[in-house]
Amino acid sequence: MSLDDFKEELAALLHPEPDEDGHLPQEYPHPRLREAHALDFSYFEDGFSSEGASTHRYTLLCPEGDEAIHALTRNQDVPESLFESSLRLFADSIIAYYEKPERAGELHFYPPVILTFWSGFETFVRHSSELLIATVPTVPDVVVNFLREREYFVDNRGRIKERSRFQPVLDRYSALLAHGYNWSVDRSNRFWKSLITAKELRDYYTHLDVREPRGISTEEVLEFMEAILLAIIWPSSALQRTLLLGIYRIYELWELMYRYSHDYRERPFFLEWHLRDRYLFHCNFEGVDRVRFPSMQDEHYFSRKDNEG
């Protein structure tokens, strides 16, 4: 497989040719989802109409003047666009590293790929939650507030106040699945465990623990992205309905990256330096212990004082 082959396949997926009627190809689950993950997509075989089509049972009419749905409609492509943006950046990394003799380098592509891809998942959860709230009147208020990360309380003057209350995205996703689809997440399932691992990697780059420097490999980034996609595709398979239109097209893009990627490792520039002897580092705080951490000027001063003594 050549780099030209990769670029050609990538262009075909990003810019598909319409059929003779002007319609773009219908998204369909990639065979890998059945073969590697044993997922069931029988609902694609009913032959009546595809999801998203005007005749499908899950395609509904929005009444005039429904501003909540109008706002959500204007943002409905954002999760898919964020996933695609991240994969485009990862494609750039494949092209940049494809024939590079060194198989390790500085942090460049992988951290923004991770952060952008995760933002696609978070946006999907938030958008779906708002759509649930706007269309299902029986969702309990306590669940609405949980999904919107807000709470109400009474202040010391007896007034009802509202404030933000952070709720972990995976907990909100579980609540969305429970109240939107009557489907309880099996937290022992391998797909859920992989999603937790993916979140831990995202958290590392969001709230970097600078006391634990680490590199990241191509394989880790690919596993991270697939775990997030499967977290949406796995319930879709179980519920026999697609939770996010476009997710199978995104997975097909991911599978292309999977086939063409070569192992590479990005890491902090100084990660593999052997820092055993004394060396210089930048530190400009007030009150630094200059006996323990002297500057070169301090060294000359202390040396001169010792000689004079």
PDB file of C-alpha atoms in Angstrom:
ATOM      1  CA  MET A   1       0.000   0.000   0.000  1.00  0.00           C
ATOM      2  CA  SER A   2       1.452   3.327  -1.085  1.00  0.00           C
ATOM      3  CA  LEU A   3       0.968   6.841   0.187  1.00  0.00           C
ATOM      4  CA  ASP A   4      -0.741   7.711  -3.107  1.00  0.00           C
ATOM      5  CA  ASP A   5      -3.227   4.894  -2.503  1.00  0.00           C
ATOM      6  CA  PHE A   6      -3.970   6.326   0.928  1.00  0.00           C
ATOM      7  CA  LYS A   7      -4.531   9.827  -0.421  1.00  0.00           C
ATOM      8  CA  GLU A   8      -6.817   8.475  -3.140  1.00  0.00           C
ATOM      9  CA  GLU A   9      -8.941   6.441  -0.726  1.00  0.00           C
ATOM     10  CA  LEU A  10      -9.065   9.336   1.719  1.00  0.00           C
ATOM     11  CA  ALA A  11     -10.281  11.744  -0.964  1.00  0.00           C
ATOM     12  CA  ALA A  12     -12.961   9.253  -2.041  1.00  0.00           C
ATOM     13  CA  LEU A  13     -14.288   8.991   1.524  1.00  0.00           C
ATOM     14  CA  LEU A  14     -14.155  12.708   2.221  1.00  0.00           C
ATOM     15  CA  HIS A  15     -15.672  13.694  -1.118  1.00  0.00           C
ATOM     16  CA  PRO A  16     -17.892  10.791  -2.282  1.00  0.00           C
ATOM     17  CA  GLU A  17     -19.355  10.857  -5.753  1.00  0.00           C
ATOM     18  CA  PRO A  18     -23.184  11.072  -5.940  1.00  0.00           C
ATOM     19  CA  ASP A  19     -25.106   8.441  -7.882  1.00  0.00           C
ATOM     20  CA  GLU A  20     -26.992   9.093 -11.106  1.00  0.00           C
ATOM     21  CA  ASP A  21     -29.889  10.552  -9.101  1.00  0.00           C
ATOM     22  CA  GLY A  22     -27.586  12.949  -7.295  1.00  0.00           C
ATOM     23  CA  HIS A  23     -27.750  11.071  -3.979  1.00  0.00           C
ATOM     24  CA  LEU A  24     -24.648  10.458  -1.878  1.00  0.00           C
ATOM     25  CA  PRO A  25     -23.939   6.846  -0.851  1.00  0.00           C
ATOM     26  CA  GLN A  26     -25.835   5.626   2.206  1.00  0.00           C
ATOM     27  CA  GLU A  27     -23.623   5.011   5.233  1.00  0.00           C
ATOM     28  CA  TYR A  28     -23.333   1.368   6.163  1.00  0.00           C
ATOM     29  CA  PRO A  29     -21.520  -0.438   9.004  1.00  0.00           C
ATOM     30  CA  HIS A  30     -18.005  -1.481   8.018  1.00  0.00           C
ATOM     31  CA  PRO A  31     -17.506  -5.302   7.940  1.00  0.00           C
ATOM     32  CA  ARG A  32     -14.857  -4.955  10.658  1.00  0.00           C
ATOM     33  CA  LEU A  33     -17.618  -4.080  13.139  1.00  0.00           C
ATOM     34  CA  ARG A  34     -19.128  -7.543  12.645  1.00  0.00           C
ATOM     35  CA  GLU A  35     -15.910  -9.465  12.189  1.00  0.00           C
ATOM     36  CA  ALA A  36     -13.781  -7.942  14.954  1.00  0.00           C
ATOM     37  CA  HIS A  37     -16.477  -6.866  17.415  1.00  0.00           C
ATOM     38  CA  ALA A  38     -19.384  -9.277  16.738  1.00  0.00           C
ATOM     39  CA  LEU A  39     -21.957  -6.489  16.519  1.00  0.00           C
ATOM     40  CA  ASP A  40     -25.393  -6.988  14.964  1.00  0.00           C
ATOM     41  CA  PHE A  41     -26.746  -4.586  12.339  1.00  0.00           C
ATOM     42  CA  SER A  42     -29.871  -6.425  11.245  1.00  0.00           C
ATOM     43  CA  TYR A  43     -31.791  -3.173  11.259  1.00  0.00           C
ATOM     44  CA  PHE A  44     -29.962  -2.122   8.095  1.00  0.00           C
ATOM     45  CA  GLU A  45     -31.573  -4.995   6.246  1.00  0.00           C
ATOM     46  CA  ASP A  46     -35.257  -4.079   6.618  1.00  0.00           C
ATOM     47  CA  GLY A  47     -35.154  -2.583   3.107  1.00  0.00           C
ATOM     48  CA  PHE A  48     -37.830   0.035   3.752  1.00  0.00           C
ATOM     49  CA  SER A  49     -35.898   3.289   4.080  1.00  0.00           C
ATOM     50  CA  SER A  50     -32.606   4.417   5.494  1.00  0.00           C
ATOM     51  CA  GLU A  51     -32.335   6.406   8.705  1.00  0.00           C
ATOM     52  CA  GLY A  52     -32.436  10.103   7.965  1.00  0.00           C
ATOM     53  CA  ALA A  53     -34.700   9.611   4.947  1.00  0.00           C
ATOM     54  CA  SER A  54     -37.981  11.542   4.940  1.00  0.00           C
ATOM     55  CA  THR A  55     -40.007   8.302   5.029  1.00  0.00           C
ATOM     56  CA  HIS A  56     -38.188   6.727   7.983  1.00  0.00           C
ATOM     57  CA  ARG A  57     -40.128   6.280  11.226  1.00  0.00           C
ATOM     58  CA  TYR A  58     -37.511   8.205  13.196  1.00  0.00           C
ATOM     59  CA  THR A  59     -37.696  11.237  10.896  1.00  0.00           C
ATOM     60  CA  LEU A  60     -40.120  13.651  12.548  1.00  0.00           C
ATOM     61  CA  LEU A  61     -41.705  16.974  11.609  1.00  0.00           C
ATOM     62  CA  CYS A  62     -40.622  20.019  13.591  1.00  0.00           C
ATOM     63  CA  PRO A  63     -43.535  22.397  14.250  1.00  0.00           C
ATOM     64  CA  GLU A  64     -43.261  26.048  13.351  1.00  0.00           C
ATOM     65  CA  GLY A  65     -41.657  28.293  15.926  1.00  0.00           C
ATOM     66  CA  ASP A  66     -39.911  25.593  17.962  1.00  0.00           C
ATOM     67  CA  GLU A  67     -36.755  27.527  18.775  1.00  0.00           C
ATOM     68  CA  ALA A  68     -35.185  24.710  20.817  1.00  0.00           C
ATOM     69  CA  ILE A  69     -35.256  22.337  17.837  1.00  0.00           C
ATOM     70  CA  HIS A  70     -34.173  25.121  15.472  1.00  0.00           C
ATOM     71  CA  ALA A  71     -31.036  25.727  17.544  1.00  0.00           C
ATOM     72  CA  LEU A  72     -30.259  22.012  17.755  1.00  0.00           C
ATOM     73  CA  THR A  73     -30.764  21.580  14.022  1.00  0.00           C
ATOM     74  CA  ARG A  74     -28.224  24.317  13.322  1.00  0.00           C
ATOM     75  CA  ASN A  75     -25.717  22.433  15.467  1.00  0.00           C
ATOM     76  CA  GLN A  76     -26.586  18.876  14.518  1.00  0.00           C
ATOM     77  CA  ASP A  77     -23.506  18.286  12.343  1.00  0.00           C
ATOM     78  CA  VAL A  78     -20.989  19.464  14.958  1.00  0.00           C
ATOM     79  CA  PRO A  79     -20.221  16.063  16.573  1.00  0.00           C
ATOM     80  CA  GLU A  80     -19.598  14.433  13.188  1.00  0.00           C
ATOM     81  CA  SER A  81     -17.570  17.447  12.015  1.00  0.00           C
ATOM     82  CA  LEU A  82     -15.347  17.313  15.099  1.00  0.00           C
ATOM     83  CA  PHE A  83     -14.730  13.598  14.591  1.00  0.00           C
ATOM     84  CA  GLU A  84     -13.875  14.218  10.945  1.00  0.00           C
ATOM     85  CA  SER A  85     -11.619  17.173  11.760  1.00  0.00           C
ATOM     86  CA  SER A  86      -9.665  15.006  14.153  1.00  0.00           C
ATOM     87  CA  LEU A  87      -9.333  12.223  11.583  1.00  0.00           C
ATOM     88  CA  ARG A  88      -8.164  14.708   8.946  1.00  0.00           C
ATOM     89  CA  LEU A  89      -5.418  15.788  11.323  1.00  0.00           C
ATOM     90  CA  PHE A  90      -4.507  12.161  11.966  1.00  0.00           C
ATOM     91  CA  ALA A  91      -4.364  11.647   8.196  1.00  0.00           C
ATOM     92  CA  ASP A  92      -1.863  14.512   8.068  1.00  0.00           C
ATOM     93  CA  SER A  93       0.253  12.638  10.603  1.00  0.00           C
ATOM     94  CA  ILE A  94       0.181   9.479   8.462  1.00  0.00           C
ATOM     95  CA  ILE A  95       1.389  11.472   5.463  1.00  0.00           C
ATOM     96  CA  ALA A  96       4.076  13.252   7.500  1.00  0.00           C
ATOM     97  CA  TYR A  97       5.416  10.090   9.149  1.00  0.00           C
ATOM     98  CA  TYR A  98       4.855   7.579   6.322  1.00  0.00           C
ATOM     99  CA  GLU A  99       8.415   7.435   5.002  1.00  0.00           C
ATOM    100  CA  LYS A 100      10.197   9.215   7.819  1.00  0.00           C
ATOM    101  CA  PRO A 101      13.245   7.151   8.864  1.00  0.00           C
ATOM    102  CA  GLU A 102      13.001   8.158  12.522  1.00  0.00           C
ATOM    103  CA  ARG A 103      10.003   6.542  14.195  1.00  0.00           C
ATOM    104  CA  ALA A 104       9.741   9.008  17.079  1.00  0.00           C
ATOM    105  CA  GLY A 105       9.512  12.777  17.356  1.00  0.00           C
ATOM    106  CA  GLU A 106       8.166  15.698  19.355  1.00  0.00           C
ATOM    107  CA  LEU A 107       4.518  16.188  20.256  1.00  0.00           C
ATOM    108  CA  HIS A 108       2.775  17.500  17.168  1.00  0.00           C
ATOM    109  CA  PHE A 109      -0.368  15.770  15.887  1.00  0.00           C
ATOM    110  CA  TYR A 110      -1.481  13.305  18.527  1.00  0.00           C
ATOM    111  CA  PRO A 111      -2.548  15.499  21.500  1.00  0.00           C
ATOM    112  CA  PRO A 112      -4.843  17.733  19.367  1.00  0.00           C
ATOM    113  CA  VAL A 113      -6.230  14.614  17.659  1.00  0.00           C
ATOM    114  CA  ILE A 114      -7.147  13.214  21.076  1.00  0.00           C
ATOM    115  CA  LEU A 115      -8.687  16.423  22.409  1.00  0.00           C
ATOM    116  CA  THR A 116     -10.697  17.160  19.266  1.00  0.00           C
ATOM    117  CA  PHE A 117     -11.984  13.600  18.936  1.00  0.00           C
ATOM    118  CA  TRP A 118     -13.122  13.569  22.560  1.00  0.00           C
ATOM    119  CA  SER A 119     -14.862  16.919  22.071  1.00  0.00           C
ATOM    120  CA  GLY A 120     -16.860  15.244  19.290  1.00  0.00           C
ATOM    121  CA  PHE A 121     -18.072  12.659  21.789  1.00  0.00           C
ATOM    122  CA  GLU A 122     -18.906  15.247  24.450  1.00  0.00           C
ATOM    123  CA  THR A 123     -20.799  17.341  21.903  1.00  0.00           C
ATOM    124  CA  PHE A 124     -22.732  14.256  20.801  1.00  0.00           C
ATOM    125  CA  VAL A 125     -23.784  13.569  24.407  1.00  0.00           C
ATOM    126  CA  ARG A 126     -24.802  17.169  25.030  1.00  0.00           C
ATOM    127  CA  HIS A 127     -26.683  17.584  21.720  1.00  0.00           C
ATOM    128  CA  SER A 128     -28.534  14.281  22.167  1.00  0.00           C
ATOM    129  CA  SER A 129     -29.400  15.231  25.745  1.00  0.00           C
ATOM    130  CA  GLU A 130     -30.916  18.544  24.667  1.00  0.00           C
ATOM    131  CA  LEU A 131     -32.863  16.809  21.900  1.00  0.00           C
ATOM    132  CA  LEU A 132     -34.218  14.336  24.453  1.00  0.00           C
ATOM    133  CA  ILE A 133     -35.276  17.176  26.762  1.00  0.00           C
ATOM    134  CA  ALA A 134     -36.927  19.077  23.907  1.00  0.00           C
ATOM    135  CA  THR A 135     -38.927  16.121  22.562  1.00  0.00           C
ATOM    136  CA  VAL A 136     -39.795  13.867  25.514  1.00  0.00           C
ATOM    137  CA  PRO A 137     -42.007  15.699  28.037  1.00  0.00           C
ATOM    138  CA  THR A 138     -41.896  12.866  30.590  1.00  0.00           C
ATOM    139  CA  VAL A 139     -38.182  13.192  31.369  1.00  0.00           C
ATOM    140  CA  PRO A 140     -38.082  13.957  35.125  1.00  0.00           C
ATOM    141  CA  ASP A 141     -36.852  17.408  36.134  1.00  0.00           C
ATOM    142  CA  VAL A 142     -34.060  15.898  38.205  1.00  0.00           C
ATOM    143  CA  VAL A 143     -32.761  14.132  35.075  1.00  0.00           C
ATOM    144  CA  VAL A 144     -33.083  17.317  32.996  1.00  0.00           C
ATOM    145  CA  ASN A 145     -31.003  19.212  35.539  1.00  0.00           C
ATOM    146  CA  PHE A 146     -28.459  16.399  35.688  1.00  0.00           C
ATOM    147  CA  LEU A 147     -28.039  16.318  31.907  1.00  0.00           C
ATOM    148  CA  ARG A 148     -27.728  20.111  31.783  1.00  0.00           C
ATOM    149  CA  GLU A 149     -25.282  20.137  34.702  1.00  0.00           C
ATOM    150  CA  ARG A 150     -27.275  22.526  36.827  1.00  0.00           C
ATOM    151  CA  GLU A 151     -28.928  22.451  40.215  1.00  0.00           C
ATOM    152  CA  TYR A 152     -31.368  24.600  42.154  1.00  0.00           C
ATOM    153  CA  PHE A 153     -30.948  25.566  45.793  1.00  0.00           C
ATOM    154  CA  VAL A 154     -32.411  27.937  48.347  1.00  0.00           C
ATOM    155  CA  ASP A 155     -30.107  30.694  49.585  1.00  0.00           C
ATOM    156  CA  ASN A 156     -30.026  32.152  53.107  1.00  0.00           C
ATOM    157  CA  ARG A 157     -32.792  34.612  52.168  1.00  0.00           C
ATOM    158  CA  GLY A 158     -35.143  31.897  51.002  1.00  0.00           C
ATOM    159  CA  ARG A 159     -34.659  32.664  47.321  1.00  0.00           C
ATOM    160  CA  ILE A 160     -34.474  29.854  44.737  1.00  0.00           C
ATOM    161  CA  LYS A 161     -31.160  30.051  42.891  1.00  0.00           C
ATOM    162  CA  GLU A 162     -29.562  28.137  40.028  1.00  0.00           C
ATOM    163  CA  ARG A 163     -25.919  27.175  39.728  1.00  0.00           C
ATOM    164  CA  SER A 164     -23.756  24.970  37.543  1.00  0.00           C
ATOM    165  CA  ARG A 165     -22.885  21.539  38.888  1.00  0.00           C
ATOM    166  CA  PHE A 166     -20.328  19.464  37.006  1.00  0.00           C
ATOM    167  CA  GLN A 167     -21.423  15.943  36.098  1.00  0.00           C
ATOM    168  CA  PRO A 168     -18.979  13.475  34.501  1.00  0.00           C
ATOM    169  CA  VAL A 169     -19.723  12.978  30.825  1.00  0.00           C
ATOM    170  CA  LEU A 170     -19.861   9.185  31.121  1.00  0.00           C
ATOM    171  CA  ASP A 171     -22.468   9.480  33.881  1.00  0.00           C
ATOM    172  CA  ARG A 172     -24.490  11.843  31.701  1.00  0.00           C
ATOM    173  CA  TYR A 173     -24.155   9.410  28.785  1.00  0.00           C
ATOM    174  CA  SER A 174     -25.475   6.582  30.991  1.00  0.00           C
ATOM    175  CA  ALA A 175     -28.435   8.756  31.991  1.00  0.00           C
ATOM    176  CA  LEU A 176     -29.093   9.660  28.363  1.00  0.00           C
ATOM    177  CA  LEU A 177     -29.185   5.984  27.360  1.00  0.00           C
ATOM    178  CA  ALA A 178     -31.362   5.087  30.334  1.00  0.00           C
ATOM    179  CA  HIS A 179     -33.971   7.838  29.890  1.00  0.00           C
ATOM    180  CA  GLY A 180     -33.794   8.206  26.129  1.00  0.00           C
ATOM    181  CA  TYR A 181     -33.774   4.520  25.172  1.00  0.00           C
ATOM    182  CA  ASN A 182     -34.685   2.578  28.350  1.00  0.00           C
ATOM    183  CA  TRP A 183     -31.269   0.937  28.021  1.00  0.00           C
ATOM    184  CA  SER A 184     -29.021   0.356  31.007  1.00  0.00           C
ATOM    185  CA  VAL A 185     -25.262   0.392  30.434  1.00  0.00           C
ATOM    186  CA  ASP A 186     -23.408  -2.747  31.450  1.00  0.00           C
ATOM    187  CA  ARG A 187     -20.328  -1.184  33.016  1.00  0.00           C
ATOM    188  CA  SER A 188     -18.488  -4.505  32.932  1.00  0.00           C
ATOM    189  CA  ASN A 189     -18.803  -4.589  29.137  1.00  0.00           C
ATOM    190  CA  ARG A 190     -15.503  -4.353  27.250  1.00  0.00           C
ATOM    191  CA  PHE A 191     -16.764  -1.423  25.167  1.00  0.00           C
ATOM    192  CA  TRP A 192     -17.529   0.606  28.291  1.00  0.00           C
ATOM    193  CA  LYS A 193     -14.195  -0.291  29.865  1.00  0.00           C
ATOM    194  CA  SER A 194     -12.420   0.826  26.690  1.00  0.00           C
ATOM    195  CA  LEU A 195     -14.319   4.119  26.829  1.00  0.00           C
ATOM    196  CA  ILE A 196     -13.123   4.661  30.406  1.00  0.00           C
ATOM    197  CA  THR A 197      -9.549   4.024  29.279  1.00  0.00           C
ATOM    198  CA  ALA A 198     -10.026   6.507  26.440  1.00  0.00           C
ATOM    199  CA  LYS A 199     -11.286   9.119  28.895  1.00  0.00           C
ATOM    200  CA  GLU A 200      -8.212   8.609  31.069  1.00  0.00           C
ATOM    201  CA  LEU A 201      -5.978   9.324  28.068  1.00  0.00           C
ATOM    202  CA  ARG A 202      -7.993  12.425  27.211  1.00  0.00           C
ATOM    203  CA  ASP A 203      -7.790  13.567  30.843  1.00  0.00           C
ATOM    204  CA  TYR A 204      -4.015  13.187  30.770  1.00  0.00           C
ATOM    205  CA  TYR A 205      -3.741  15.772  27.991  1.00  0.00           C
ATOM    206  CA  THR A 206      -6.517  18.006  29.335  1.00  0.00           C
ATOM    207  CA  HIS A 207      -5.134  18.146  32.871  1.00  0.00           C
ATOM    208  CA  LEU A 208      -1.532  17.231  32.165  1.00  0.00           C
ATOM    209  CA  ASP A 209       0.225  15.627  35.099  1.00  0.00           C
ATOM    210  CA  VAL A 210       3.614  17.214  34.478  1.00  0.00           C
ATOM    211  CA  ARG A 211       5.158  14.956  37.137  1.00  0.00           C
ATOM    212  CA  GLU A 212       4.557  11.933  34.896  1.00  0.00           C
ATOM    213  CA  PRO A 213       5.984  12.645  31.423  1.00  0.00           C
ATOM    214  CA  ARG A 214       4.991  10.136  28.761  1.00  0.00           C
ATOM    215  CA  GLY A 215       4.953   9.562  25.059  1.00  0.00           C
ATOM    216  CA  ILE A 216       2.058   8.360  22.935  1.00  0.00           C
ATOM    217  CA  SER A 217       2.099   5.900  20.045  1.00  0.00           C
ATOM    218  CA  THR A 218       0.097   5.656  16.843  1.00  0.00           C
ATOM    219  CA  GLU A 219      -1.517   2.481  18.157  1.00  0.00           C
ATOM    220  CA  GLU A 220      -2.698   4.220  21.327  1.00  0.00           C
ATOM    221  CA  VAL A 221      -4.313   7.036  19.336  1.00  0.00           C
ATOM    222  CA  LEU A 222      -6.076   4.556  17.048  1.00  0.00           C
ATOM    223  CA  GLU A 223      -7.352   2.547  20.028  1.00  0.00           C
ATOM    224  CA  PHE A 224      -8.536   5.759  21.673  1.00  0.00           C
ATOM    225  CA  MET A 225     -10.562   6.825  18.626  1.00  0.00           C
ATOM    226  CA  GLU A 226     -12.060   3.398  18.017  1.00  0.00           C
ATOM    227  CA  ALA A 227     -13.112   3.110  21.677  1.00  0.00           C
ATOM    228  CA  ILE A 228     -15.088   6.342  21.394  1.00  0.00           C
ATOM    229  CA  LEU A 229     -16.735   5.354  18.116  1.00  0.00           C
ATOM    230  CA  LEU A 230     -17.666   1.940  19.526  1.00  0.00           C
ATOM    231  CA  ALA A 231     -19.200   3.644  22.556  1.00  0.00           C
ATOM    232  CA  ILE A 232     -21.776   5.062  20.129  1.00  0.00           C
ATOM    233  CA  ILE A 233     -21.955   2.113  17.717  1.00  0.00           C
ATOM    234  CA  TRP A 234     -22.292  -0.582  20.399  1.00  0.00           C
ATOM    235  CA  PRO A 235     -25.580   0.828  21.806  1.00  0.00           C
ATOM    236  CA  SER A 236     -26.731   1.450  18.229  1.00  0.00           C
ATOM    237  CA  SER A 237     -26.282  -2.247  17.537  1.00  0.00           C
ATOM    238  CA  ALA A 238     -28.004  -3.268  20.774  1.00  0.00           C
ATOM    239  CA  LEU A 239     -30.935  -0.890  20.218  1.00  0.00           C
ATOM    240  CA  GLN A 240     -31.102  -1.497  16.446  1.00  0.00           C
ATOM    241  CA  ARG A 241     -31.106   2.213  15.634  1.00  0.00           C
ATOM    242  CA  THR A 242     -28.279   4.633  14.882  1.00  0.00           C
ATOM    243  CA  LEU A 243     -27.594   6.969  17.790  1.00  0.00           C
ATOM    244  CA  LEU A 244     -25.600   9.415  15.650  1.00  0.00           C
ATOM    245  CA  LEU A 245     -26.189   9.697  11.913  1.00  0.00           C
ATOM    246  CA  GLY A 246     -22.836   9.710  10.161  1.00  0.00           C
ATOM    247  CA  ILE A 247     -21.091   7.535  12.760  1.00  0.00           C
ATOM    248  CA  TYR A 248     -20.558   4.664  10.307  1.00  0.00           C
ATOM    249  CA  ARG A 249     -18.990   6.995   7.754  1.00  0.00           C
ATOM    250  CA  ILE A 250     -16.656   8.241  10.488  1.00  0.00           C
ATOM    251  CA  TYR A 251     -15.792   4.661  11.418  1.00  0.00           C
ATOM    252  CA  GLU A 252     -14.977   3.917   7.790  1.00  0.00           C
ATOM    253  CA  LEU A 253     -12.574   6.877   7.830  1.00  0.00           C
ATOM    254  CA  TRP A 254     -11.037   5.504  11.026  1.00  0.00           C
ATOM    255  CA  GLU A 255     -10.612   2.069   9.433  1.00  0.00           C
ATOM    256  CA  LEU A 256      -8.706   3.663   6.539  1.00  0.00           C
ATOM    257  CA  MET A 257      -6.300   5.251   9.047  1.00  0.00           C
ATOM    258  CA  TYR A 258      -5.985   1.899  10.801  1.00  0.00           C
ATOM    259  CA  ARG A 259      -4.928   0.138   7.599  1.00  0.00           C
ATOM    260  CA  TYR A 260      -2.396   2.716   6.445  1.00  0.00           C
ATOM    261  CA  SER A 261      -0.827   3.920   9.675  1.00  0.00           C
ATOM    262  CA  HIS A 262       2.752   2.962  10.556  1.00  0.00           C
ATOM    263  CA  ASP A 263       3.969   2.849  14.119  1.00  0.00           C
ATOM    264  CA  TYR A 264       5.242   6.215  15.336  1.00  0.00           C
ATOM    265  CA  ARG A 265       5.718   7.743  18.759  1.00  0.00           C
ATOM    266  CA  GLU A 266       5.333  11.366  19.809  1.00  0.00           C
ATOM    267  CA  ARG A 267       6.858  12.457  23.100  1.00  0.00           C
ATOM    268  CA  PRO A 268       8.076  15.530  24.977  1.00  0.00           C
ATOM    269  CA  PHE A 269      11.412  16.744  23.619  1.00  0.00           C
ATOM    270  CA  PHE A 270      13.253  16.107  26.883  1.00  0.00           C
ATOM    271  CA  LEU A 271      11.517  12.819  27.756  1.00  0.00           C
ATOM    272  CA  GLU A 272      14.430  10.521  26.984  1.00  0.00           C
ATOM    273  CA  TRP A 273      17.240  12.781  28.143  1.00  0.00           C
ATOM    274  CA  HIS A 274      19.456  11.209  30.789  1.00  0.00           C
ATOM    275  CA  LEU A 275      19.113  13.826  33.515  1.00  0.00           C
ATOM    276  CA  ARG A 276      21.503  12.466  36.119  1.00  0.00           C
ATOM    277  CA  ASP A 277      24.247  15.093  36.347  1.00  0.00           C
ATOM    278  CA  ARG A 278      23.776  18.764  37.160  1.00  0.00           C
ATOM    279  CA  TYR A 279      22.186  20.843  34.399  1.00  0.00           C
ATOM    280  CA  LEU A 280      20.627  24.255  33.847  1.00  0.00           C
ATOM    281  CA  PHE A 281      16.880  24.878  33.886  1.00  0.00           C
ATOM    282  CA  HIS A 282      14.692  27.984  33.745  1.00  0.00           C
ATOM    283  CA  CYS A 283      13.027  29.091  37.020  1.00  0.00           C
ATOM    284  CA  ASN A 284      12.154  32.745  37.783  1.00  0.00           C
ATOM    285  CA  PHE A 285      10.241  32.652  41.090  1.00  0.00           C
ATOM    286  CA  GLU A 286      10.876  34.942  44.024  1.00  0.00           C
ATOM    287  CA  GLY A 287      12.326  33.230  47.077  1.00  0.00           C
ATOM    288  CA  VAL A 288      14.055  30.316  45.330  1.00  0.00           C
ATOM    289  CA  ASP A 289      16.583  28.452  47.508  1.00  0.00           C
ATOM    290  CA  ARG A 290      19.682  29.762  45.708  1.00  0.00           C
ATOM    291  CA  VAL A 291      22.025  27.561  47.722  1.00  0.00           C
ATOM    292  CA  ARG A 292      20.294  24.429  46.464  1.00  0.00           C
ATOM    293  CA  PHE A 293      19.461  25.869  43.034  1.00  0.00           C
ATOM    294  CA  PRO A 294      22.212  28.396  42.219  1.00  0.00           C
ATOM    295  CA  SER A 295      22.563  30.231  38.919  1.00  0.00           C
ATOM    296  CA  MET A 296      25.874  30.306  37.058  1.00  0.00           C
ATOM    297  CA  GLN A 297      26.436  33.763  38.555  1.00  0.00           C
ATOM    298  CA  ASP A 298      25.783  32.337  42.019  1.00  0.00           C
ATOM    299  CA  GLU A 299      28.242  29.540  41.314  1.00  0.00           C
ATOM    300  CA  HIS A 300      30.965  32.037  40.486  1.00  0.00           C
ATOM    301  CA  TYR A 301      30.115  34.060  43.615  1.00  0.00           C
ATOM    302  CA  PHE A 302      30.172  31.044  45.954  1.00  0.00           C
ATOM    303  CA  SER A 303      33.371  29.773  44.334  1.00  0.00           C
ATOM    304  CA  ARG A 304      35.056  33.149  44.791  1.00  0.00           C
ATOM    305  CA  LYS A 305      33.945  33.350  48.438  1.00  0.00           C
ATOM    306  CA  ASP A 306      35.339  29.854  49.081  1.00  0.00           C
ATOM    307  CA  ASN A 307      38.675  30.826  47.531  1.00  0.00           C
ATOM    308  CA  GLU A 308      38.811  34.048  49.538  1.00  0.00           C
ATOM    309  CA  GLY A 309      37.999  32.183  52.703  1.00  0.00           C
TER     310      GLY A 309
END
